[in-house]
mmCIF file with all atom_site columns, C-alpha atoms in Angstrom:
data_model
loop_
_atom_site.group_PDB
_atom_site.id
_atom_site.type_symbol
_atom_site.label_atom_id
_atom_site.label_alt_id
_atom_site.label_comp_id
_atom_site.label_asym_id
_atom_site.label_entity_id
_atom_site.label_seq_id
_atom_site.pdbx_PDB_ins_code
_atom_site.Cartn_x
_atom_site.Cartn_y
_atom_site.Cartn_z
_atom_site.occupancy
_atom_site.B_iso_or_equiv
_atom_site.pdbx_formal_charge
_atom_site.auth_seq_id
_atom_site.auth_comp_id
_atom_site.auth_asym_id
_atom_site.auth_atom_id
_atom_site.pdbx_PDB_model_num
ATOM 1   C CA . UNK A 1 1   ? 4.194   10.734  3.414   1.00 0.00 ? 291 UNK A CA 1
ATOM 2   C CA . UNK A 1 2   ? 4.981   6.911   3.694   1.00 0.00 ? 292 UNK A CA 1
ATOM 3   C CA . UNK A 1 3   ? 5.134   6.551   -0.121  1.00 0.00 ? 293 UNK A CA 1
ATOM 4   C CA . UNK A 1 4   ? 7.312   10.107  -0.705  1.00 0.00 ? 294 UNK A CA 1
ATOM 5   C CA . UNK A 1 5   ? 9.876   8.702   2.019   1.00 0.00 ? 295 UNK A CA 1
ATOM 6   C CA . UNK A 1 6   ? 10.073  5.366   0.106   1.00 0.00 ? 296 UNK A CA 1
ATOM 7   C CA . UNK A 1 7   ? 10.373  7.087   -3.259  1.00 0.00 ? 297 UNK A CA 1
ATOM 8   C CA . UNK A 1 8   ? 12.729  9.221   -2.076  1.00 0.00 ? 298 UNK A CA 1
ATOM 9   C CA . UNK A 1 9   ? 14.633  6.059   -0.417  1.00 0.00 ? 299 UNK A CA 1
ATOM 10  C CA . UNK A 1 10  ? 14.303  4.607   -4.587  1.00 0.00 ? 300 UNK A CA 1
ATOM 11  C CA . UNK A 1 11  ? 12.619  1.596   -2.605  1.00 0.00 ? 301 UNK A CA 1
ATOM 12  C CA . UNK A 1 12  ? 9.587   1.953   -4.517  1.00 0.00 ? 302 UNK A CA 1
ATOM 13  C CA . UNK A 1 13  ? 9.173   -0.038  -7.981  1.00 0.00 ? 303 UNK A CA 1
ATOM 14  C CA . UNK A 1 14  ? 6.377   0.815   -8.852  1.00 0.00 ? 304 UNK A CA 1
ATOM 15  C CA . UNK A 1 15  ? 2.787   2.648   -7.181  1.00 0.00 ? 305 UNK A CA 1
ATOM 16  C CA . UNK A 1 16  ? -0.926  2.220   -8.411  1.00 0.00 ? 306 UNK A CA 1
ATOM 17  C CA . UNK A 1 17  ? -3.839  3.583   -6.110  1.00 0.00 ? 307 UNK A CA 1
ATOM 18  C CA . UNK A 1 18  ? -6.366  0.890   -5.848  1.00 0.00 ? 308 UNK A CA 1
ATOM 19  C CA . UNK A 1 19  ? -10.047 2.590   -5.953  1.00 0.00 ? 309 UNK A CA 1
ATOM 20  C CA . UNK A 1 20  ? -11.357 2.507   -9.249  1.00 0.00 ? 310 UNK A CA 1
ATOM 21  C CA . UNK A 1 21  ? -12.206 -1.376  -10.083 1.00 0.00 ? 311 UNK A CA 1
ATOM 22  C CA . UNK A 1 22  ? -10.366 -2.378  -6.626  1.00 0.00 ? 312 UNK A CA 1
ATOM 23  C CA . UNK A 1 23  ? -7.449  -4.714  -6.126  1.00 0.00 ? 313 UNK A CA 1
ATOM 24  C CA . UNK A 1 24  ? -8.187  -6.676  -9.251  1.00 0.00 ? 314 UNK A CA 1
ATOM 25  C CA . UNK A 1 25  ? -8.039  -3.793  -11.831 1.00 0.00 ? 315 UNK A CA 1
ATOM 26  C CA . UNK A 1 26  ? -5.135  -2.422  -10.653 1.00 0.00 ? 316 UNK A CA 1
ATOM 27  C CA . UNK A 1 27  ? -3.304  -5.487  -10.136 1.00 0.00 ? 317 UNK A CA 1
ATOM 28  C CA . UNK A 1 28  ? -4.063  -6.623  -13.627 1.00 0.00 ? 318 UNK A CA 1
ATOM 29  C CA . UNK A 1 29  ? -2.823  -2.592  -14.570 1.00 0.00 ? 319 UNK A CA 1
ATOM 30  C CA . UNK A 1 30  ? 0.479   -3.419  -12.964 1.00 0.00 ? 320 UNK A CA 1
ATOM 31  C CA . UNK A 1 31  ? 1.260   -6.645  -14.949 1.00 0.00 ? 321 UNK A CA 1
ATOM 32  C CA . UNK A 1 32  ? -0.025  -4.554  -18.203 1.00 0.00 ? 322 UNK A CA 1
ATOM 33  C CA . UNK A 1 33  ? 2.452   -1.935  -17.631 1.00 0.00 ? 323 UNK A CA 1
ATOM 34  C CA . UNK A 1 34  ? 5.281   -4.411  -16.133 1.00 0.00 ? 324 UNK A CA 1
ATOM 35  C CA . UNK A 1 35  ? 4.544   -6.706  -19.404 1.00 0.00 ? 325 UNK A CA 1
ATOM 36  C CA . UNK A 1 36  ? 4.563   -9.632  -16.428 1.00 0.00 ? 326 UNK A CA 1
ATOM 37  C CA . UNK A 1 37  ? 2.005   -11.986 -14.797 1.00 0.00 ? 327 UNK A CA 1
ATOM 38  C CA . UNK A 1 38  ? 1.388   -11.438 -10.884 1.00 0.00 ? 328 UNK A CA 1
ATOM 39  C CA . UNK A 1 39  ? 0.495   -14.401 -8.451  1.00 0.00 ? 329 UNK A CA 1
ATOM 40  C CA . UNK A 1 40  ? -1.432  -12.642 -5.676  1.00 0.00 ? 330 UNK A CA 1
ATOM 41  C CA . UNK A 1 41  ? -2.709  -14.742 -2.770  1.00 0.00 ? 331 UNK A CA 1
ATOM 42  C CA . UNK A 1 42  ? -5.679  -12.787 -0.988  1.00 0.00 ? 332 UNK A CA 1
ATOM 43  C CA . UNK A 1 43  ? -5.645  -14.828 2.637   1.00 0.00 ? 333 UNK A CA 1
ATOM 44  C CA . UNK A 1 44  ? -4.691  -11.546 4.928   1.00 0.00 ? 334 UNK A CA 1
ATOM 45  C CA . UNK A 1 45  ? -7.451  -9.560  2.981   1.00 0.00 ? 335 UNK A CA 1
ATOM 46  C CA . UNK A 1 46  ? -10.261 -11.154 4.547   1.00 0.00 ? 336 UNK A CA 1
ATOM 47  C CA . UNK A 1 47  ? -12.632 -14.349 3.971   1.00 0.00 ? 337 UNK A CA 1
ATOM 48  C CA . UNK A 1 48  ? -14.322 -13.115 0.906   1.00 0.00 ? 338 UNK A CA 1
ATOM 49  C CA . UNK A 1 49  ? -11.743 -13.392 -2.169  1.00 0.00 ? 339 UNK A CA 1
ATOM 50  C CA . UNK A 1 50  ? -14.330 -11.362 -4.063  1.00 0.00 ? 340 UNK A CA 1
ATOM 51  C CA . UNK A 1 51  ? -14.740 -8.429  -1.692  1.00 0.00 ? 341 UNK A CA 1
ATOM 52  C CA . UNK A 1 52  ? -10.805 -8.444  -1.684  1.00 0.00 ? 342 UNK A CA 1
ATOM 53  C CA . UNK A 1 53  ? -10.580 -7.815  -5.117  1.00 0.00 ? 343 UNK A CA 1
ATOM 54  C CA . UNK A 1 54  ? -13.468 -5.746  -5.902  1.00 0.00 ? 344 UNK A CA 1
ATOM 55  C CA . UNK A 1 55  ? -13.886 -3.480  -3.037  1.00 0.00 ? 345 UNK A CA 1
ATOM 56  C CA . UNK A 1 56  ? -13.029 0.256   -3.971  1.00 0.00 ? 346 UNK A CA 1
ATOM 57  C CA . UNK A 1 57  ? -12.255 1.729   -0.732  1.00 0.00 ? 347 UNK A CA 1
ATOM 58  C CA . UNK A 1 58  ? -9.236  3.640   -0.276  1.00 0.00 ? 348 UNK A CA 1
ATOM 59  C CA . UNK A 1 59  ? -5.388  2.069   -0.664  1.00 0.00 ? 349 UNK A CA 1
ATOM 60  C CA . UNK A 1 60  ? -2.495  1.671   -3.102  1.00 0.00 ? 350 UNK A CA 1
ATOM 61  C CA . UNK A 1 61  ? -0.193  -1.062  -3.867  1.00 0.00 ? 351 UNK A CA 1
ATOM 62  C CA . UNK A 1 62  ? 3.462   -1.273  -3.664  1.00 0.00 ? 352 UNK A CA 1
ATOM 63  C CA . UNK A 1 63  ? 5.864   -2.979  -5.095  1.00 0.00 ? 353 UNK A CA 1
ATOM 64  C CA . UNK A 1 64  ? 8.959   -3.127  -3.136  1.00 0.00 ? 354 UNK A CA 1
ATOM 65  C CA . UNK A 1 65  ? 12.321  -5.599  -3.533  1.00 0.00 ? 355 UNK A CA 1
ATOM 66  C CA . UNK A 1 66  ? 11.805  -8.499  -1.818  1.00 0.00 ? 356 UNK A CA 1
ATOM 67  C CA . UNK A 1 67  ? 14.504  -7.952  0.542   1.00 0.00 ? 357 UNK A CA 1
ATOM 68  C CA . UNK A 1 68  ? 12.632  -4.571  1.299   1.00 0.00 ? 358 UNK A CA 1
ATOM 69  C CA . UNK A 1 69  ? 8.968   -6.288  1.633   1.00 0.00 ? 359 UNK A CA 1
ATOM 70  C CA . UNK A 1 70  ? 9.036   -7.019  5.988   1.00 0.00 ? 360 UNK A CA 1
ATOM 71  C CA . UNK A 1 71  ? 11.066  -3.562  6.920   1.00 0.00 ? 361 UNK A CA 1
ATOM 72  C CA . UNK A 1 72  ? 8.173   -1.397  4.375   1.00 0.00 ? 362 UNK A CA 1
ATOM 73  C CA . UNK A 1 73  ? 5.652   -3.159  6.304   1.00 0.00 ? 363 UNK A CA 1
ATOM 74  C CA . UNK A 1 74  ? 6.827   -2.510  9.355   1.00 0.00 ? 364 UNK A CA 1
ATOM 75  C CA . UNK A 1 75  ? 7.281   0.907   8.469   1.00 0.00 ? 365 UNK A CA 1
ATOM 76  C CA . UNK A 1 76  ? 3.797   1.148   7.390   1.00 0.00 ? 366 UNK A CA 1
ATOM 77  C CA . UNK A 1 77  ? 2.634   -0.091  10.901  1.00 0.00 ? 367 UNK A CA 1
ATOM 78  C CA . UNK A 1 78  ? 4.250   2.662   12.383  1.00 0.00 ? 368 UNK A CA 1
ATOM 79  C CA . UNK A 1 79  ? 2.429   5.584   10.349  1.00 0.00 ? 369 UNK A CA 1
ATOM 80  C CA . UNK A 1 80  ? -0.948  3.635   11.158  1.00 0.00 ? 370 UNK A CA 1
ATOM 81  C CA . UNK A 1 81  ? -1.004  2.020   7.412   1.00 0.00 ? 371 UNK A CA 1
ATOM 82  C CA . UNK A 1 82  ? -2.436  -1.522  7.572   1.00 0.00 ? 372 UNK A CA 1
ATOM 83  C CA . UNK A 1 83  ? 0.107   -3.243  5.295   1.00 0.00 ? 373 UNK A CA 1
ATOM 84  C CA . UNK A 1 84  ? -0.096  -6.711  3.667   1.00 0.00 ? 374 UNK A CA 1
ATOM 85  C CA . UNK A 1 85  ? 2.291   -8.624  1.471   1.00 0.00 ? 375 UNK A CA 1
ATOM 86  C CA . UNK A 1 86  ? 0.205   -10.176 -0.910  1.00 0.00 ? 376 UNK A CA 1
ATOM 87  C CA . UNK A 1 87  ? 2.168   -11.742 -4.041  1.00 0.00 ? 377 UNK A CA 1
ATOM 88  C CA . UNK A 1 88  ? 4.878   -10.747 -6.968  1.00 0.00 ? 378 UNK A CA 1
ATOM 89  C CA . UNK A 1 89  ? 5.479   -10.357 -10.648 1.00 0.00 ? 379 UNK A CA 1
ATOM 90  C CA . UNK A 1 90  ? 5.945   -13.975 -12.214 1.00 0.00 ? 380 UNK A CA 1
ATOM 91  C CA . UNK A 1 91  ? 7.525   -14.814 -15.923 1.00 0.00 ? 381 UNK A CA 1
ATOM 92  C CA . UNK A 1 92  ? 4.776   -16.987 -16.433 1.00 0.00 ? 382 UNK A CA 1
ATOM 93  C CA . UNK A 1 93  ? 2.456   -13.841 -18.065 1.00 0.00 ? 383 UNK A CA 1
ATOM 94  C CA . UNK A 1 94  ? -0.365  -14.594 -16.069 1.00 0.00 ? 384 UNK A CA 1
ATOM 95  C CA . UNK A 1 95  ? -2.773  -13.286 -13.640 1.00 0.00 ? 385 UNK A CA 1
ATOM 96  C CA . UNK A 1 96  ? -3.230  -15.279 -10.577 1.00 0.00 ? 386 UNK A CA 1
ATOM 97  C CA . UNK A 1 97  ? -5.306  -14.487 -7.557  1.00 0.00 ? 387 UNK A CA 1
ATOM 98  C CA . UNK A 1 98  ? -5.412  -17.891 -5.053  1.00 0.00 ? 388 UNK A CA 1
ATOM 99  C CA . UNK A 1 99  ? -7.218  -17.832 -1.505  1.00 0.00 ? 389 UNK A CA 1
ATOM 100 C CA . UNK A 1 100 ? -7.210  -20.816 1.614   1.00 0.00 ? 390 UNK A CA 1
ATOM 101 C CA . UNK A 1 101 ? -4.478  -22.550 -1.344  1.00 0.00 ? 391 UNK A CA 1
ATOM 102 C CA . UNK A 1 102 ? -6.844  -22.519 -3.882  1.00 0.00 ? 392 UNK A CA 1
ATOM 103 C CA . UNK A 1 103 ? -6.982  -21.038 -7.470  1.00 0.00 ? 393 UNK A CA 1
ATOM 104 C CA . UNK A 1 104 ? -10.081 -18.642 -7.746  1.00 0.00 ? 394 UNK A CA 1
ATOM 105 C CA . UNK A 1 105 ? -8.663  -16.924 -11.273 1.00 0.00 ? 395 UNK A CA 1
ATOM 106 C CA . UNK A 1 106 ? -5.784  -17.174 -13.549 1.00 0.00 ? 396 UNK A CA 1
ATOM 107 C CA . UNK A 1 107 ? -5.689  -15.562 -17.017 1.00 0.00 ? 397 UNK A CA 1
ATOM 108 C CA . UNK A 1 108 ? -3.308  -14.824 -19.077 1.00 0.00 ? 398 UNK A CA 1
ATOM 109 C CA . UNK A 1 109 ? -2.214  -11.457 -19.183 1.00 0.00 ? 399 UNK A CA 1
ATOM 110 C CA . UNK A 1 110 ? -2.658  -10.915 -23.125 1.00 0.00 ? 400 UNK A CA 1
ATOM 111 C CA . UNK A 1 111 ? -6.403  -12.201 -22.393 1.00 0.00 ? 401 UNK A CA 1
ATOM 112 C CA . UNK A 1 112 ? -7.181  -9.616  -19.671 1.00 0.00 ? 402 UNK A CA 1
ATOM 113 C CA . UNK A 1 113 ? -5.507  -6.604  -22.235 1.00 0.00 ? 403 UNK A CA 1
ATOM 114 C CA . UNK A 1 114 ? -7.344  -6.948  -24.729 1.00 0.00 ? 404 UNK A CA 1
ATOM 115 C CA . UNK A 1 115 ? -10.710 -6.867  -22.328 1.00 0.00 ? 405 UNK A CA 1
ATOM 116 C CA . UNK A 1 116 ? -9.126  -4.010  -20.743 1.00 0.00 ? 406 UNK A CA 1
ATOM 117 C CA . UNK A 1 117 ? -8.567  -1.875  -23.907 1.00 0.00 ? 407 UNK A CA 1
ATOM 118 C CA . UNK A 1 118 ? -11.463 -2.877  -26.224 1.00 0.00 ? 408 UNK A CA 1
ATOM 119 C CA . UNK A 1 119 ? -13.314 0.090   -25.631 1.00 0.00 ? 409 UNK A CA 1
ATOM 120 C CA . UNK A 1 120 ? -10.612 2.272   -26.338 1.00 0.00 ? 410 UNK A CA 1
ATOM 121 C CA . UNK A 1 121 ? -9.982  -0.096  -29.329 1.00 0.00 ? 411 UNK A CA 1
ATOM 122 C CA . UNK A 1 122 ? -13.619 0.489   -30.394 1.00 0.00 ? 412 UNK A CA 1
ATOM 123 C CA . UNK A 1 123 ? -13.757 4.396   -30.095 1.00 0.00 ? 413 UNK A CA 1
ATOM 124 C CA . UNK A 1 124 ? -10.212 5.212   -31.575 1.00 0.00 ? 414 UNK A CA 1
ATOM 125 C CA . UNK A 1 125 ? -11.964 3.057   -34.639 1.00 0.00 ? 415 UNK A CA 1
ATOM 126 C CA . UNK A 1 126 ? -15.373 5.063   -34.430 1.00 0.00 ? 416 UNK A CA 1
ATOM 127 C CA . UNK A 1 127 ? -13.118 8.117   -33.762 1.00 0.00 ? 417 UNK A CA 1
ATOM 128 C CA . UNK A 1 128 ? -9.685  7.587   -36.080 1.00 0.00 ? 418 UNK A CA 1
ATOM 129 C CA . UNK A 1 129 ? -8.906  5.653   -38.998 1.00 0.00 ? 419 UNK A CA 1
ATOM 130 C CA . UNK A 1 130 ? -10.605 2.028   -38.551 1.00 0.00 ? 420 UNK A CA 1
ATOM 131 C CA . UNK A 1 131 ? -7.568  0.274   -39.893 1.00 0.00 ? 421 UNK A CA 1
ATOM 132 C CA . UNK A 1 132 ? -4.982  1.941   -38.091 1.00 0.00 ? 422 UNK A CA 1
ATOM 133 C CA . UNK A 1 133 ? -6.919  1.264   -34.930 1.00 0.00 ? 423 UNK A CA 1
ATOM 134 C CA . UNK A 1 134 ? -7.547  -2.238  -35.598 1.00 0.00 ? 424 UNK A CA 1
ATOM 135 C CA . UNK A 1 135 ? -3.773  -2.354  -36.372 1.00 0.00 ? 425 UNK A CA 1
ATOM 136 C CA . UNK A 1 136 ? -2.630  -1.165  -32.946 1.00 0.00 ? 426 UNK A CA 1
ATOM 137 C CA . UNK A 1 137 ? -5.377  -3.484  -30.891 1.00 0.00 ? 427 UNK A CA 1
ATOM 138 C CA . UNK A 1 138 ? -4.222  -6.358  -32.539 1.00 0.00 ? 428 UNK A CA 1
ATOM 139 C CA . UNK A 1 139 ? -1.546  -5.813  -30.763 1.00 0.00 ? 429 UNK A CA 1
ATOM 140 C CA . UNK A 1 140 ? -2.569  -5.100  -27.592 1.00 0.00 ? 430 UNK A CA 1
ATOM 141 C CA . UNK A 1 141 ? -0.641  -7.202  -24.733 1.00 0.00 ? 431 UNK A CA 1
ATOM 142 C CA . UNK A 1 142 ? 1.413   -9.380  -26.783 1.00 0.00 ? 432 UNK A CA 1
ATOM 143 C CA . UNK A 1 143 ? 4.303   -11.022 -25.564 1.00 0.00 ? 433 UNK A CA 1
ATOM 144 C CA . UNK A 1 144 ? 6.683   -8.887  -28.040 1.00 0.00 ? 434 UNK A CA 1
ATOM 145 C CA . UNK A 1 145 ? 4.804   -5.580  -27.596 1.00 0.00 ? 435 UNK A CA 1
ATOM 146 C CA . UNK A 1 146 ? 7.482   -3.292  -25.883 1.00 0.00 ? 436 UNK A CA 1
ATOM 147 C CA . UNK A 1 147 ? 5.262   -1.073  -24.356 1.00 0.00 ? 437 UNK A CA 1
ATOM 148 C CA . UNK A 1 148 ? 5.886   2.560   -23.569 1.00 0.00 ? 438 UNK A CA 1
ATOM 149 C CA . UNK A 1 149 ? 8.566   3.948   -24.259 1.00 0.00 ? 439 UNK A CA 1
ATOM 150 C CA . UNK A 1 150 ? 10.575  7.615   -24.615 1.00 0.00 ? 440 UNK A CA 1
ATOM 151 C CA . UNK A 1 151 ? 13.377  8.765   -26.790 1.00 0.00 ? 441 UNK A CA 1
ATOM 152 C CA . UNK A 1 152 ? 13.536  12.500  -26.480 1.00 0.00 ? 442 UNK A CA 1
ATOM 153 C CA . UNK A 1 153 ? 14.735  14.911  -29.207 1.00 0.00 ? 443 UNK A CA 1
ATOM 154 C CA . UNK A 1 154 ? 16.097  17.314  -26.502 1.00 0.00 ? 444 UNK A CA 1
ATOM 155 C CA . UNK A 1 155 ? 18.041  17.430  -23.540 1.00 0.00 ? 445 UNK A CA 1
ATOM 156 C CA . UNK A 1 156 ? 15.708  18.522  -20.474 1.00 0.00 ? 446 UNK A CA 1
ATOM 157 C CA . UNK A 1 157 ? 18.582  19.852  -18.971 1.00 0.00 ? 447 UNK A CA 1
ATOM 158 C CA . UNK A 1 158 ? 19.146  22.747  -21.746 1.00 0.00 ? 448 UNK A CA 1
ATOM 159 C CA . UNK A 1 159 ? 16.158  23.391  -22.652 1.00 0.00 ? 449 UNK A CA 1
ATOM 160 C CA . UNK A 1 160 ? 14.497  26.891  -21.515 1.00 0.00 ? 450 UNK A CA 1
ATOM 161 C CA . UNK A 1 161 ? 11.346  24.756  -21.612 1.00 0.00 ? 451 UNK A CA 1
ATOM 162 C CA . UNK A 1 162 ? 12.210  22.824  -18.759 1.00 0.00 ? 452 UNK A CA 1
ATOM 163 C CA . UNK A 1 163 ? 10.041  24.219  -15.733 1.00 0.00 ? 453 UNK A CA 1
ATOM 164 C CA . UNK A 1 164 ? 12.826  21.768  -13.163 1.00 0.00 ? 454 UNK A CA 1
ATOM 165 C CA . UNK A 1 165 ? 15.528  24.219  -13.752 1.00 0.00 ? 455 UNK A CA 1
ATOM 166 C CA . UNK A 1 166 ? 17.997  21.374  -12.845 1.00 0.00 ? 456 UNK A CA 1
ATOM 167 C CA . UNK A 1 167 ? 15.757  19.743  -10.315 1.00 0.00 ? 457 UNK A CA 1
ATOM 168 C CA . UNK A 1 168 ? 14.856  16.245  -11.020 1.00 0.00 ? 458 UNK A CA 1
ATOM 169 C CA . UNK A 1 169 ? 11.056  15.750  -10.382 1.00 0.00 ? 459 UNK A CA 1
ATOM 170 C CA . UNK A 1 170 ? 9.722   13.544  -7.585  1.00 0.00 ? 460 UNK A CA 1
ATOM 171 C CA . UNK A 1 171 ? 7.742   11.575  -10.205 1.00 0.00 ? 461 UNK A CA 1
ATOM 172 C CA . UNK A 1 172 ? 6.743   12.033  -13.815 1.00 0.00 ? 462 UNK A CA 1
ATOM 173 C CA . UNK A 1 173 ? 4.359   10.449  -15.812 1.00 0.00 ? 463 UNK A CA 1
ATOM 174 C CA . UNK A 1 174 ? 4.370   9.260   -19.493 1.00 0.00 ? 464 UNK A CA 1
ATOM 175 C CA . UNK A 1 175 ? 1.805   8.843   -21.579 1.00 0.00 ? 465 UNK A CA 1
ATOM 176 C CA . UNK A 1 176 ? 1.879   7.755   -24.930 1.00 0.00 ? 466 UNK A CA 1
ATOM 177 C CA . UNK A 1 177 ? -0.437  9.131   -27.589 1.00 0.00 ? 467 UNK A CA 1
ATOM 178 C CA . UNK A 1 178 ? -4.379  7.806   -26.617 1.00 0.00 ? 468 UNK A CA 1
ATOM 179 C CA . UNK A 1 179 ? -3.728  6.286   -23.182 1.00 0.00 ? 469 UNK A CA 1
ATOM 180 C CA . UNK A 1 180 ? -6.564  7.164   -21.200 1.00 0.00 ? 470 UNK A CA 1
ATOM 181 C CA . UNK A 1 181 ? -5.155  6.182   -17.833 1.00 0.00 ? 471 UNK A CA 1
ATOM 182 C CA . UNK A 1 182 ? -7.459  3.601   -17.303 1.00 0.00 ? 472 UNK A CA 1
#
């Protein structure tokens, strides 16, 4: 309900759920996807930066506007969320976790890709043609890689396909051809 109000309020930038692989995973998802490093500091999660990052209980992450960060939290409080600003995209292209002021990862984000999608990598060349699949991972996560992206060859708003009938949808997802959503 918290997230839907937000959305609907366009204060949300982006959303991940954080249970499969924890806070680390999907951290290291959102800098994939928003081709940007992240410097996360784990203090308010607890004493262990480990069970901070790898725990897969329940929870999402937010990214919100910075000017939008304390009044989201507060609003949080008040539906009985437990809400903690934790960090923000960086230029730098790298993945940074730091707890009690000190550095317990960093990696650039090119690095953790290509870790993330070698299996893929490695069926799609069992699977498809070998070449064109080592063609596409070799460029997995590089700086000039421009990631997803959509040009349609209709209008959704004319076509009889479109199940909206006008209506914009809450939230879509995109896929591009052998994303797995992992």
């Amino acid at each position: 309900e918290l997230v839907q109000r937000l959305n609907h309020e366009n204060r949300v930038l982006a959303y991940h759920d954080r249970s499969d692989g924890g806070l680390f995973v999907t951290l290291c998802e959102m800098a994939f996807a928003g081709h940007c490093g992240v410097d996360v500091r784990l203090e308010a999660l607890g004493a262990s930066p480990t069970a901070a990052l790898f725990s897969e209980e329940l929870g999402f992450v937010l990214q919100v506007a910075a000017a939008d960060a304390e009044a989201v939290l507060s609003l949080a409080q008040e539906s009985g969320l437990r809400g903690y600003e934790i960090g923000a995209p960086t230029k730098d292209d790298r993945v940074r976790f730091t707890s009690a002021g000190r550095e317990v990862f960093s990696k650039s984000r090119e690095t953790l890709y290509k870790c993330w999608a070698e299996t893929s990598f490695r069926v799609a060349a069992l699977r498809d043609n070998p070449e064109c699949a080592e063609e596409e991972f070799a460029s997995v996560g590089a700086k000039d890689d421009a990631g997803l992206s959509v040009s349609l060859s209709f209008s959704p708003h004319s076509s009889p396909l479109t199940p909206h009938r006008g209506r914009r949808p809450r939230i879509e997802s995109l896929r591009d051809q052998g994303v797995t959503g992992r």
